[in-house]
Amino acid sequence: MGTVTTIRREVLTLPAASLGTDNPLPPLRPLDEAHRIDERDRAALPRDMARQVDYEPLRSLLPVQVRDGYGRGREPRGLDALVIENDRLRATVLPSLGGRIASLFHKPTGRELLYVNPVFQPANFALNGAWFSGGIEWNIGATGHTTLSCSPVHAARVPAPDGGEMLRLWEWERLRDLPFQVDLWLPDGSDFLHVGVRIRNPHERPVPVYWWSNIAVPEDLRVLAPAEEAWHFGYERRLRRVPVPRYDGADRTYPLNSTYAADYFYEVPEGRRRWIAALDAHGHGLVQTSTDVLRGRKLFVWGTGPGGRRWQEWLTEPGTRGYCEIQAGLARTQLEHVKLEAESEVSWLEAYGPLDAAPEGEWHTVLRGAQERLETALPRAGVDAAYAAWLSRADDEPGESLATGSGWGALEVLRAGWKLPGTPFDESTLQDEQAPWLHLLRAGSLPEPDGSRPPAPTLVARPWRDMLETAPATPDTEYHLGVAQWHDGDLAQAVRSWERGLKGAAERWPLLRCLALADQEGGHPERAADRYTDAFDDLCAGRDAGGDEGDAWPAVTAALGREAIEALLAAGRAAHARSVWERLPDAVRARGRFRLIEAELLAAEGRRAEARAVYDDGFEVADLREGDERIGRLWARLTGEPLPARHDFRMRPDGGGPARPDTLT
């Protein structure tokens, strides 16, 4: 009999960058469609895969806001952690950062089973921006890293199936409007962390569902999965069936054998046990297994090329150990979304623990040996039995609260009256962000806007749009209604709403900005430039009049100023772009993103030597997006010299400049 499982609070202190303030402007542009399959490959896809690839891919980030306020300056910070532990394993969970498991430590061998990032450094990899590497991440929502990567989730103690304690994490996923839960427990004396996951659809319509558990492990390992084929997806957007383990002259189950970033989605045959493992040269490592609902398994590698190495440094710090990811998901690939029927749910059990097996040798022999070791350590029937035992406790109400997430779930439960046993979204969790919408729900109107802050985030689901359409037509209501209409694809209606709102608006810049972006998307760059100029002028007038209190106003000024400068440069109006630049606060102009914009502005003004000097002085674009080509494109315009290593994030084999790697890390 092992030691009873305990759950305790702890503070994890790391060199950490601040997340800063979210971008207050609604993300109206469609999502980047990089993760799309080349049409030439569609005919070769299995029927179910082709159907799920086409099933409601995400088109918009709304209602979620972009998180781009972070920097790259790190200082020691305390992160709230929850530790669940028995005499065999210790798991460290970060409830304020999406419930990420930061560490999984095996006590008898003294081995860390995961790649543990020694710093907290946000980077632009999540669907909404801020994301960080390391540990085990719960990805829900749509293709890509979850918008909850750097957001808090609810956490509480719950009775475990064996009578001990279980740690429950839960939250409301806003892109698809779905509640989910993740239950973690350590059976008495077990070497395996058990994880029960449930996603519920309370709606009266089917919804698309996406889930991948991403597990970061050191990259100097061999990855094993029970497959002879995989679907390879790389920078060229081709999804191809390739052999496992050898492909294109190398054994790709060794991550360091790949030069460029790549995804390998393993084709695990029906009826085979679902598992994936990463073992070092001595045969020690981590294995993940699950019930059969979680069918997909994947390896992601950064590659050994200069771009992959640079990204690894960017996400942590030079001199640290590199990592790859082994993953498990609901579909074969991350390009797919699965239909969850109305008023139904999907659930499964995962298990994580140590595995000792021979990593080298003939592929089938290696797999057979690893699977036999896994079956001895944790029988497949035992996983199924643990799932059944957990499911009987999934509705148990949480006990002591250990962390609080957002109030969005509470707002949705109040609106619809849903009963969600086991995952209470209590009214006490409502916060300032939900206040205008609670007023709309109860009073039928939005409250008068507070001029000391930018407009609240907009809710765009159909029930909220319906309420906006029947609410008194104030400028603020027309603004939010236009955003909801835009999200639904009613672009002309959105423009009409924003134009109506302008007529009586005291603050015109939010509406003008929406109209300017609509002009850009509609192919009217000159009109977009005019409206962006008017919007920035209006914002600055309000700021100069004293409406600039709080952290949100510098974020608004930076976000609107950036969009305005880019629109003006696109319209060939460098002088007007310079006027916007000069009114940005010094602290904004000093950021790496704005140093790059300054270089672009100087180049547009014909001041090439001064633009080149910006590069020579050095800058870091904290929110550089995977595959962003702007740094390299401008450099190529300014000089024929090779791109400096500090700016080289390229991960494709040709030398034609930076390009999107098109992988789903």
PDB file of C-alpha atoms in Angstrom, residues 7 36 47 71 95 97 105 122 158 200 223 229 257 274 283 336 343 377 458 464 467 522 530 554 640 650-651 661:
ATOM      1  CA  ILE A   7      -2.835  17.856  -3.149  1.00  0.00           C
ATOM      2  CA  ARG A  36      -4.839  24.005 -45.027  1.00  0.00           C
ATOM      3  CA  ARG A  47     -13.175   9.409 -46.344  1.00  0.00           C
ATOM      4  CA  GLY A  71       7.694  41.332 -23.720  1.00  0.00           C
ATOM      5  CA  PRO A  95      -3.907  26.624 -12.819  1.00  0.00           C
ATOM      6  CA  LEU A  97      -1.740  28.995 -17.179  1.00  0.00           C
ATOM      7  CA  PHE A 105       8.665  13.635 -11.487  1.00  0.00           C
ATOM      8  CA  PRO A 122       5.271  33.846 -23.830  1.00  0.00           C
ATOM      9  CA  VAL A 158     -12.796  16.100  -5.720  1.00  0.00           C
ATOM     10  CA  ARG A 200     -19.830  18.528 -23.042  1.00  0.00           C
ATOM     11  CA  VAL A 223       9.739   8.221 -30.214  1.00  0.00           C
ATOM     12  CA  GLU A 229       2.726   4.668 -41.504  1.00  0.00           C
ATOM     13  CA  ASN A 257      17.379  13.249 -37.689  1.00  0.00           C
ATOM     14  CA  ARG A 274      -3.301   3.633 -28.217  1.00  0.00           C
ATOM     15  CA  GLY A 283      15.693   2.862 -22.656  1.00  0.00           C
ATOM     16  CA  GLU A 336      -9.611  17.770 -38.425  1.00  0.00           C
ATOM     17  CA  GLU A 343     -26.735  17.668 -25.795  1.00  0.00           C
ATOM     18  CA  ALA A 377       3.283  -1.863 -16.013  1.00  0.00           C
ATOM     19  CA  THR A 458     -17.913  41.586 -27.705  1.00  0.00           C
ATOM     20  CA  TRP A 464     -26.166  37.500 -27.670  1.00  0.00           C
ATOM     21  CA  MET A 467     -30.275  40.467 -27.610  1.00  0.00           C
ATOM     22  CA  GLY A 522     -13.144  44.990 -49.046  1.00  0.00           C
ATOM     23  CA  ASP A 530      -8.521  57.865 -44.275  1.00  0.00           C
ATOM     24  CA  PRO A 554      -1.353  52.347 -23.838  1.00  0.00           C
ATOM     25  CA  GLY A 640      22.129  41.675 -50.149  1.00  0.00           C
ATOM     26  CA  ARG A 650      13.430  30.112 -41.211  1.00  0.00           C
ATOM     27  CA  MET A 651      12.456  26.461 -41.166  1.00  0.00           C
ATOM     28  CA  PRO A 661       6.723  26.141 -41.581  1.00  0.00           C
TER      29      PRO A 661
END
